[in-house]
């Protein structure tokens, strides 16, 4: 089979699947960052000896994040079925998979944000405290700002993990590249479809990592 | 201006043992317009002390007041306002890596509510004062240590504080750069009238810019006074070690014992103007003695020259006695080196 034939036969399917994957990844990513970044900030500021030290919040948050992060996505997907139905009205399709994807990714992002924020030089935070600047401004204009290169790299890692997780989305009828590879490549034994999707996935991941690295480098200013 | 009354500070111990006492009963007063230095070895409690002044570290007990306002009684909001009047610079510069020189000064101004048009004026004014007008767009990692400290100084000054605190601001810099930063501190003290409280472990810093000095050890102030007085008559053992560190006097003991049979070995301390006069050379002309400098140094304190020499006066006892009396008349402090001479 020539490349042209391959495209004629599977192109449309793969383009659709790629779009589905992008939809799932981008929507869940936005929600996961909206939830994960504040949680990361909370993890950093409520730990002992920090500005909003609170061992109850810190320990509870830590435990919840660890519990969710211990569950493989495929299990989380099924465990959350009733919850998903309650929130978005369905547990099927792209809409149905967003909830479990967000719940899977947000704690991961929270951890990535936590480690990025912890890298920020304590001395700078202290200098700003000494200048009489409000703690909330220090968090946003110093801590988050200075951590930006690491935050960008963290989000890159999260996106790649998300793409991996969307491969399971086919199980609830959400489609996507992973679903195509599984249904056509494995169940119907059309190996060229499998290789085709793999190549596309490799290219996408390479691209994302490259963009992530570039953006992080630019944010670093050195 | 800055008044610390009976400050105590203990830290809970890391391993649930005895709490660590970082400061015990420290009282200091820094007068308006002066440069006050605190010196001590590492771990003496110096950093904890300056950090208590702006309540980065809240004292366990004791009172901090600045311009008569007691920081201990303040609400969080009042403390924030008070801190805007207390600049601080650090050994590690503590600049934003992700912001250029301009923004490093402008961002804190914006966050403390300074108006936009005023921000630009202030950044320009203080970058000019620290001599970095042409570096506005440069990021900190492209600056040398001395330049980074200048940016940090401009950042502190841009809030137009009455007081500047310095926690080992020159300790990460080479000697030449240290001198240029110290000259800058002298300049802002003289021209802007900013009161400076600095801590250091280097005598060089004290003698170059400080008016008064306090010596700390084990969380206590063991001696304080005018720099010239502390240099010329250090009372505490540790103070003597600091002073002697700039006046090396490691003359071999055997050599001293041998010389002592031919005349006294004396420590001469020259204070102020008497350090300019060649008193020692006059002595050998006027009296029947030979003088021989064994070790010593003359340093320039902020306002006066100050010297300390160990010398051997060789000659018959009656002549050497006259020579010593003459030296004292000239305003030189003379003390005979005791047997069991301690090189420290
Ligand atoms: N945050 C802290 N927690 C526990 N111990 C501290 C803390 N800060 C300082 N110390 C202790 O207090 C003492 C004085 O420290 P410091 O003020 O940093 O001394 P210096 O600046 O003179 O070197 C040291 O024994 C140090 O270990
Ligand atoms: Mg220190």
XYZ file of C-alpha atoms and ligand atoms in Angstrom:
594
model
C 0.000 0.000 0.000
C 1.371 3.387 -0.962
C 1.314 6.395 1.299
C -1.342 8.004 -0.905
C -3.582 4.989 -0.596
C -3.043 5.003 3.146
C -4.123 8.620 3.329
C -7.132 8.091 1.104
C -8.334 5.195 3.138
C -7.550 6.301 6.702
C -6.786 10.024 6.470
C -10.275 11.247 7.327
C -10.556 8.893 10.290
C -7.189 9.926 11.664
C -7.790 13.637 11.209
C -11.059 13.314 13.125
C -9.341 11.294 15.841
C -6.572 13.878 16.125
C -9.130 16.636 16.530
C -10.905 14.611 19.237
C -7.639 14.081 21.064
C -6.845 17.810 20.895
C -10.295 18.673 22.195
C -10.015 16.297 25.116
C -6.502 17.421 25.972
C -7.084 21.162 25.692
C -10.365 21.279 27.601
C -9.139 19.024 30.421
C -5.824 20.875 30.545
C -7.492 24.234 31.107
C -9.641 22.888 33.949
C -6.735 20.936 35.405
C -4.555 24.067 35.504
C -7.371 26.134 37.006
C -7.611 23.565 39.791
C -3.995 22.391 39.959
C -2.138 25.715 40.125
C -4.015 27.026 43.177
C -3.637 23.625 44.843
C 0.097 23.772 44.153
C 0.233 27.252 45.680
C -1.746 25.992 48.672
C 0.655 23.063 49.108
C 3.597 25.467 49.161
C 2.092 28.166 51.379
C 0.424 25.955 54.007
C 3.439 23.804 54.719
C 5.202 24.277 58.076
C 6.999 27.633 58.496
C 5.352 29.187 55.449
C 3.146 32.267 55.204
C -0.187 30.472 55.589
C 1.051 27.553 57.661
C -1.880 25.226 58.319
C -1.086 21.600 58.984
C -4.686 20.421 58.527
C -5.072 21.854 55.043
C -1.571 20.781 54.107
C -1.917 17.199 55.313
C -5.425 16.677 53.955
C -4.481 18.044 50.568
C -1.358 15.936 50.482
C -3.301 12.786 51.299
C -6.053 13.423 48.724
C -3.503 14.119 46.007
C -1.576 10.973 46.843
C -4.728 8.840 46.826
C -5.899 10.089 43.423
C -2.416 9.783 42.004
C -2.245 6.121 43.094
C -5.196 5.175 40.899
C -4.434 4.266 37.269
C -6.489 6.320 34.828
C -8.452 3.395 33.436
C -9.695 2.503 36.912
C -10.391 6.124 37.786
C -12.448 6.392 34.601
C -14.787 3.579 35.688
C -14.840 4.488 39.365
C -15.955 7.987 38.482
C -18.747 6.959 36.097
C -21.625 7.905 38.459
C -19.910 11.120 39.529
C -19.273 12.087 35.913
C -22.918 11.494 35.051
C -23.927 13.700 37.968
C -21.660 16.578 36.905
C -22.040 16.687 33.118
C -25.181 14.622 32.633
C -23.463 11.866 30.677
C -20.539 9.529 31.117
C -20.072 8.973 27.414
C -18.308 10.815 24.605
C -15.822 13.651 24.862
C -17.940 15.345 27.535
C -17.992 12.197 29.594
C -14.262 11.775 29.573
C -13.365 15.374 30.512
C -14.335 14.927 34.184
C -12.123 11.900 34.827
C -9.296 13.469 32.796
C -9.447 16.638 34.904
C -9.564 14.674 38.148
C -6.634 12.595 36.945
C -4.521 15.548 35.795
C -5.249 18.263 38.392
C -3.435 16.514 41.292
C -0.525 15.756 38.975
C -0.344 19.429 37.993
C -0.639 20.405 41.665
C 2.486 18.332 42.396
C 4.349 19.729 39.410
C 3.422 23.283 40.465
C 4.443 22.520 44.028
C 7.925 21.439 43.011
C 8.252 24.394 40.615
C 7.240 26.886 43.307
C 9.504 25.318 45.909
C 12.491 25.998 43.675
C 11.995 29.757 43.982
C 14.795 31.387 45.968
C 13.537 32.024 49.516
C 15.750 35.089 49.727
C 13.771 36.886 47.028
C 10.477 36.164 48.790
C 12.020 37.520 51.975
C 13.295 40.651 50.232
C 9.751 41.381 49.080
C 8.367 40.696 52.535
C 10.925 43.158 53.895
C 9.716 45.787 51.421
C 6.244 45.612 52.938
C 4.537 43.881 50.029
C 1.316 41.922 50.560
C 1.634 38.158 50.767
C -0.833 37.627 47.921
C 1.224 39.902 45.690
C 4.396 38.068 46.673
C 2.786 34.754 45.724
C 1.680 35.996 42.334
C 4.306 38.555 41.336
C 7.331 36.837 42.793
C 6.739 33.144 43.415
C 4.656 32.290 40.341
C 6.605 34.687 38.159
C 9.992 33.305 39.137
C 8.748 29.723 38.821
C 7.370 30.322 35.323
C 10.062 28.373 33.415
C 9.552 25.318 35.662
C 5.774 25.772 35.526
C 5.892 25.688 31.730
C 8.007 22.543 31.740
C 5.625 20.997 34.286
C 2.624 21.748 32.131
C 4.424 20.205 29.151
C 4.860 17.014 31.138
C 1.195 17.136 32.145
C 0.059 17.557 28.531
C 2.043 14.516 27.478
C 0.579 12.485 30.337
C -2.877 13.703 29.320
C -2.392 12.527 25.743
C -1.452 9.145 27.140
C -4.581 9.068 29.282
C -6.862 10.004 26.371
C -5.897 6.729 24.723
C -8.293 5.101 27.172
C -11.070 7.505 26.265
C -12.299 5.147 23.543
C -13.645 2.930 26.287
C -16.366 5.492 26.972
C -16.855 6.299 23.300
C -14.901 9.544 23.227
C -12.739 8.528 20.287
C -9.297 9.984 19.790
C -6.047 8.667 18.370
C -5.571 5.954 20.956
C -9.036 4.633 20.216
C -8.313 4.440 16.482
C -5.068 2.582 17.068
C -6.803 0.138 19.374
C -9.966 -0.488 17.381
C -8.519 -0.658 13.911
C -4.974 -1.672 14.595
C -5.632 -4.244 17.285
C -9.212 -5.468 17.054
C -9.465 -5.424 13.247
C -5.822 -6.198 12.690
C -4.933 -3.370 10.319
C -1.309 -2.865 11.408
C -0.653 0.096 9.101
C -3.333 2.121 10.934
C -1.587 1.367 14.186
C 1.781 2.492 12.814
C 0.194 5.550 11.253
C -1.284 6.674 14.590
C 1.914 5.873 16.407
C 3.868 8.077 14.013
C 1.373 10.890 14.466
C 1.541 10.554 18.252
C 5.344 10.593 18.186
C 5.330 13.726 16.051
C 2.776 15.452 18.329
C 4.700 14.604 21.492
C 8.005 15.754 19.974
C 6.390 18.975 18.918
C 4.845 19.641 22.320
C 8.082 18.928 24.157
C 10.019 21.179 21.794
C 7.543 24.024 22.178
C 7.551 23.537 25.969
C 11.334 23.656 26.119
C 11.462 26.772 23.936
C 8.857 28.629 25.973
C 10.564 27.674 29.226
C 13.908 28.817 27.878
C 12.438 32.120 26.811
C 10.793 32.631 30.218
C 14.125 31.997 31.919
C 15.833 35.083 30.496
C 19.315 33.703 30.721
C 16.019 56.203 65.318
C 16.316 52.427 65.725
C 15.919 51.242 69.263
C 16.202 47.630 70.359
C 15.315 46.958 73.976
C 16.180 43.684 75.678
C 15.659 41.531 72.615
C 15.560 37.796 73.153
C 15.087 35.300 70.377
C 14.940 31.546 70.667
C 14.315 29.084 67.879
C 12.662 25.737 68.516
C 15.325 23.102 68.117
C 15.233 20.942 65.018
C 15.414 17.648 66.905
C 13.069 18.493 69.778
C 15.981 19.104 72.125
C 17.002 22.343 73.780
C 15.689 25.432 72.005
C 18.425 27.461 70.314
C 19.020 30.878 71.827
C 20.015 33.167 68.973
C 19.765 36.456 70.874
C 19.811 37.080 74.574
C 19.073 40.468 76.030
C 20.351 42.602 73.186
C 19.874 46.344 73.494
C 21.104 48.802 70.888
C 20.318 52.325 69.837
C 21.183 53.567 66.382
C 21.153 57.346 66.076
C 19.616 59.143 63.154
C 22.123 59.617 60.321
C 24.841 57.335 61.593
C 26.300 54.143 60.197
C 26.190 51.509 62.886
C 28.044 48.243 62.400
C 27.556 44.954 64.188
C 30.444 42.526 63.955
C 30.746 38.962 65.135
C 31.823 35.528 64.037
C 29.496 33.233 62.153
C 26.592 32.057 64.301
C 26.873 34.976 66.723
C 23.284 36.006 65.991
C 23.919 38.988 63.717
C 21.472 38.030 60.991
C 18.802 37.243 63.544
C 19.403 40.689 65.052
C 18.917 42.706 61.830
C 15.976 40.537 60.895
C 14.369 41.441 64.195
C 14.623 45.123 63.294
C 12.038 44.794 60.509
C 10.318 41.850 62.193
C 11.249 39.371 59.467
C 12.027 37.531 62.652
C 9.673 38.350 65.514
C 11.603 38.604 68.790
C 10.590 36.134 71.490
C 10.607 39.094 73.861
C 11.840 42.654 73.827
C 10.854 45.738 71.934
C 11.839 47.133 68.545
C 11.023 50.728 67.767
C 11.790 52.827 64.746
C 11.267 56.582 64.865
C 9.498 55.998 68.155
C 6.963 53.587 66.637
C 6.965 50.228 68.361
C 6.827 47.414 65.796
C 5.647 44.869 68.343
C 2.294 46.637 68.758
C 1.544 46.914 65.057
C -1.137 45.161 63.054
C -0.053 43.275 59.931
C -1.096 46.252 57.822
C 0.789 48.770 59.988
C 3.859 46.563 59.916
C 3.679 46.466 56.129
C 3.582 50.258 56.031
C 6.450 50.504 58.512
C 8.562 48.112 56.457
C 8.235 50.348 53.427
C 10.286 52.837 55.391
C 13.039 50.298 56.170
C 15.177 49.246 53.229
C 17.136 46.022 53.366
C 19.972 44.546 51.322
C 21.336 41.035 51.529
C 24.422 38.981 50.890
C 22.617 37.130 48.071
C 21.195 40.286 46.358
C 17.736 38.660 46.059
C 16.725 40.083 42.697
C 14.063 38.647 40.394
C 15.873 36.498 37.838
C 13.019 36.821 35.361
C 12.915 40.620 35.391
C 15.348 43.151 33.985
C 17.017 45.827 36.070
C 14.247 48.364 35.434
C 11.482 45.951 36.456
C 13.415 44.748 39.464
C 13.056 48.241 40.857
C 9.689 49.111 39.306
C 7.741 45.998 40.361
C 8.088 46.511 44.132
C 7.220 50.199 43.667
C 4.071 49.228 41.795
C 3.168 46.683 44.447
C 3.513 49.280 47.182
C 1.132 51.591 45.354
C 3.493 54.165 43.860
C 2.011 55.982 40.867
C 3.116 55.070 37.368
C 4.691 58.403 36.433
C 6.452 58.523 39.785
C 7.805 54.977 39.311
C 9.695 55.909 36.179
C 11.208 58.963 37.855
C 12.321 56.987 40.869
C 13.852 54.133 38.887
C 15.848 56.617 36.815
C 16.907 58.638 39.833
C 18.158 55.719 41.894
C 19.774 53.839 39.010
C 21.680 57.040 38.405
C 22.758 57.226 42.047
C 24.101 53.657 42.002
C 25.729 54.243 38.605
C 23.753 51.761 36.517
C 21.754 54.081 34.292
C 22.805 52.232 31.163
C 21.826 48.770 32.439
C 18.044 49.202 32.591
C 17.248 46.465 30.094
C 19.797 43.972 31.318
C 18.803 40.840 33.244
C 20.515 40.074 36.559
C 22.400 37.042 35.280
C 24.300 39.340 32.918
C 25.493 41.504 35.807
C 28.508 41.073 38.068
C 28.028 40.575 41.804
C 28.808 44.212 42.518
C 26.334 45.399 39.900
C 23.637 43.116 41.290
C 24.203 44.601 44.730
C 23.908 48.076 43.224
C 20.554 47.143 41.720
C 19.466 45.802 45.114
C 20.590 49.060 46.728
C 18.686 51.092 44.123
C 15.628 48.928 44.766
C 15.874 49.589 48.499
C 16.481 53.331 48.039
C 13.624 53.735 45.563
C 11.154 53.388 48.447
C 12.907 56.391 49.982
C 13.376 54.791 53.397
C 14.801 56.454 56.501
C 16.754 53.357 57.406
C 18.798 50.836 55.454
C 19.574 47.428 56.923
C 22.407 45.419 55.448
C 22.914 41.724 56.116
C 26.474 40.991 54.990
C 25.899 42.919 51.758
C 29.555 42.767 50.760
C 30.436 39.293 51.987
C 29.964 37.653 48.586
C 32.098 40.250 46.797
C 35.806 40.530 46.045
C 37.843 43.193 47.928
C 37.748 45.849 45.196
C 34.030 45.452 44.630
C 33.483 45.466 48.389
C 35.235 48.829 48.572
C 33.132 50.293 45.794
C 29.909 49.146 47.468
C 31.111 50.540 50.817
C 31.843 53.868 49.127
C 28.329 53.821 47.720
C 26.908 53.232 51.203
C 28.980 56.147 52.525
C 27.632 58.308 49.735
C 23.974 57.496 50.339
C 24.467 58.011 54.049
C 26.064 61.402 53.481
C 23.920 62.647 50.615
C 20.519 61.144 51.356
C 20.884 61.121 55.137
C 19.834 57.475 55.387
C 20.655 55.789 58.682
C 22.463 52.489 58.107
C 22.574 49.438 60.345
C 24.870 46.820 58.898
C 26.199 43.515 60.036
C 29.424 41.944 58.918
C 32.157 39.580 59.965
C 34.842 41.763 58.400
C 36.685 44.437 60.389
C 37.495 46.110 57.118
C 33.820 47.031 56.661
C 33.584 48.449 60.169
C 36.693 50.581 59.937
C 35.901 51.929 56.515
C 32.379 53.207 56.996
C 31.044 52.806 60.524
C 30.700 55.504 63.157
C 29.836 53.100 65.930
C 30.222 49.389 66.348
C 28.787 46.606 68.475
C 30.558 43.286 68.856
C 28.414 40.185 69.198
C 29.174 36.751 70.522
C 26.812 33.908 71.402
C 23.741 36.033 70.915
C 24.946 38.858 73.136
C 26.415 42.281 72.522
C 29.696 42.064 74.395
C 31.004 45.535 73.622
C 29.869 48.645 71.819
C 31.022 52.190 71.272
C 32.615 54.574 68.809
C 34.747 52.709 66.314
C 37.862 54.632 67.313
C 37.366 53.836 71.010
C 36.727 50.168 70.427
C 39.777 49.963 68.166
C 42.085 51.745 70.531
C 40.915 50.133 73.744
C 39.113 46.855 73.087
C 37.887 45.451 76.377
C 36.578 42.022 75.590
C 38.794 39.137 74.503
C 36.807 38.629 71.273
C 36.965 42.308 70.432
C 40.727 42.158 70.887
C 40.886 39.245 68.502
C 38.969 41.235 65.912
C 41.175 44.301 66.353
C 44.349 42.236 66.323
C 43.235 40.512 63.143
C 43.991 43.718 61.245
C 47.225 44.302 63.169
C 49.148 41.091 62.712
C 51.684 40.695 65.456
C 52.960 37.168 65.371
C 56.473 37.811 66.542
C 58.131 34.554 67.641
C 58.181 34.180 71.397
C 61.820 33.150 71.596
C 62.766 36.279 69.699
C 60.797 38.458 72.133
C 62.441 36.878 75.138
C 65.847 37.513 73.661
C 65.042 41.159 72.838
C 63.545 41.881 76.235
C 66.943 41.604 77.839
C 68.084 44.615 75.835
C 65.102 46.883 76.374
C 61.332 46.911 76.570
C 59.016 45.663 73.857
C 56.018 47.938 73.638
C 52.682 48.169 71.891
C 52.111 51.647 70.537
C 48.617 52.739 69.667
C 48.357 55.868 67.600
C 44.968 57.502 67.634
C 43.813 60.256 65.348
C 46.400 62.808 64.341
C 49.248 61.287 66.299
C 49.322 58.503 63.740
C 50.549 61.021 61.190
C 53.520 62.083 63.209
C 56.687 60.114 63.021
C 56.903 59.987 66.819
C 58.881 56.787 66.850
C 61.633 58.024 64.615
C 61.926 61.223 66.660
C 62.510 59.108 69.753
C 65.697 57.541 68.464
C 67.072 60.960 67.580
C 66.205 62.605 70.895
C 67.243 59.818 73.216
C 70.006 57.337 73.333
C 67.909 54.464 72.082
C 67.410 52.398 68.958
C 63.899 51.684 67.835
C 62.928 48.694 65.827
C 59.404 48.038 64.589
C 58.616 44.340 64.943
C 55.141 44.400 63.429
C 52.197 46.669 62.923
C 49.906 48.519 60.647
C 48.262 51.892 60.228
C 44.699 51.925 58.968
C 42.391 54.684 57.904
C 39.247 54.665 60.029
C 36.269 56.580 58.723
C 37.539 59.855 60.139
C 40.944 59.289 61.690
C 44.026 57.370 60.887
C 44.700 54.714 63.486
C 47.854 52.691 63.979
C 49.137 49.942 66.146
C 52.782 48.929 66.241
C 54.839 46.533 68.267
C 58.303 47.975 68.666
C 61.516 47.227 70.500
C 63.242 50.119 72.241
C 66.859 49.194 72.746
C 69.014 51.105 75.168
C 69.849 51.718 78.855
C 66.808 51.635 81.133
C 66.836 55.344 82.023
C 66.892 56.301 78.342
C 64.119 53.903 77.365
C 61.971 55.197 80.249
C 62.388 58.734 78.961
C 61.565 57.591 75.467
C 58.342 55.949 76.624
C 57.350 59.034 78.594
C 57.974 61.170 75.525
C 55.827 58.944 73.342
C 52.953 59.218 75.814
C 53.322 62.988 75.796
C 52.855 62.889 72.045
C 49.450 61.279 72.496
C 50.567 57.763 71.730
C 49.173 55.019 73.933
C 52.036 52.913 75.184
C 51.790 49.554 76.868
C 54.594 47.224 77.599
C 54.214 43.739 76.142
C 54.016 41.334 79.048
C 56.002 38.196 79.338
C 53.925 35.358 77.918
C 53.068 37.616 75.031
C 49.899 36.446 73.358
C 50.051 36.754 69.627
C 46.284 36.804 69.492
N 15.348 29.966 61.477
C 16.175 29.423 62.374
N 15.853 28.267 62.999
C 16.678 27.727 63.914
N 17.855 28.249 64.297
C 18.233 29.399 63.712
C 17.428 30.051 62.720
N 18.066 31.175 62.330
C 19.207 31.228 63.025
N 19.314 30.171 63.864
C 20.416 29.909 64.819
O 20.660 31.087 65.537
C 22.053 31.301 65.717
C 22.446 32.636 65.158
O 22.312 32.626 63.753
P 22.536 33.899 62.838
O 21.742 35.019 63.371
O 22.275 33.479 61.432
O 24.075 34.175 63.049
P 25.106 35.035 62.174
O 24.327 35.834 61.189
O 25.832 35.864 63.179
O 26.014 34.061 61.512
C 22.753 30.128 65.057
O 23.044 29.176 66.046
C 21.718 29.595 64.097
O 21.880 28.218 63.914
Mg 24.392 35.799 59.027
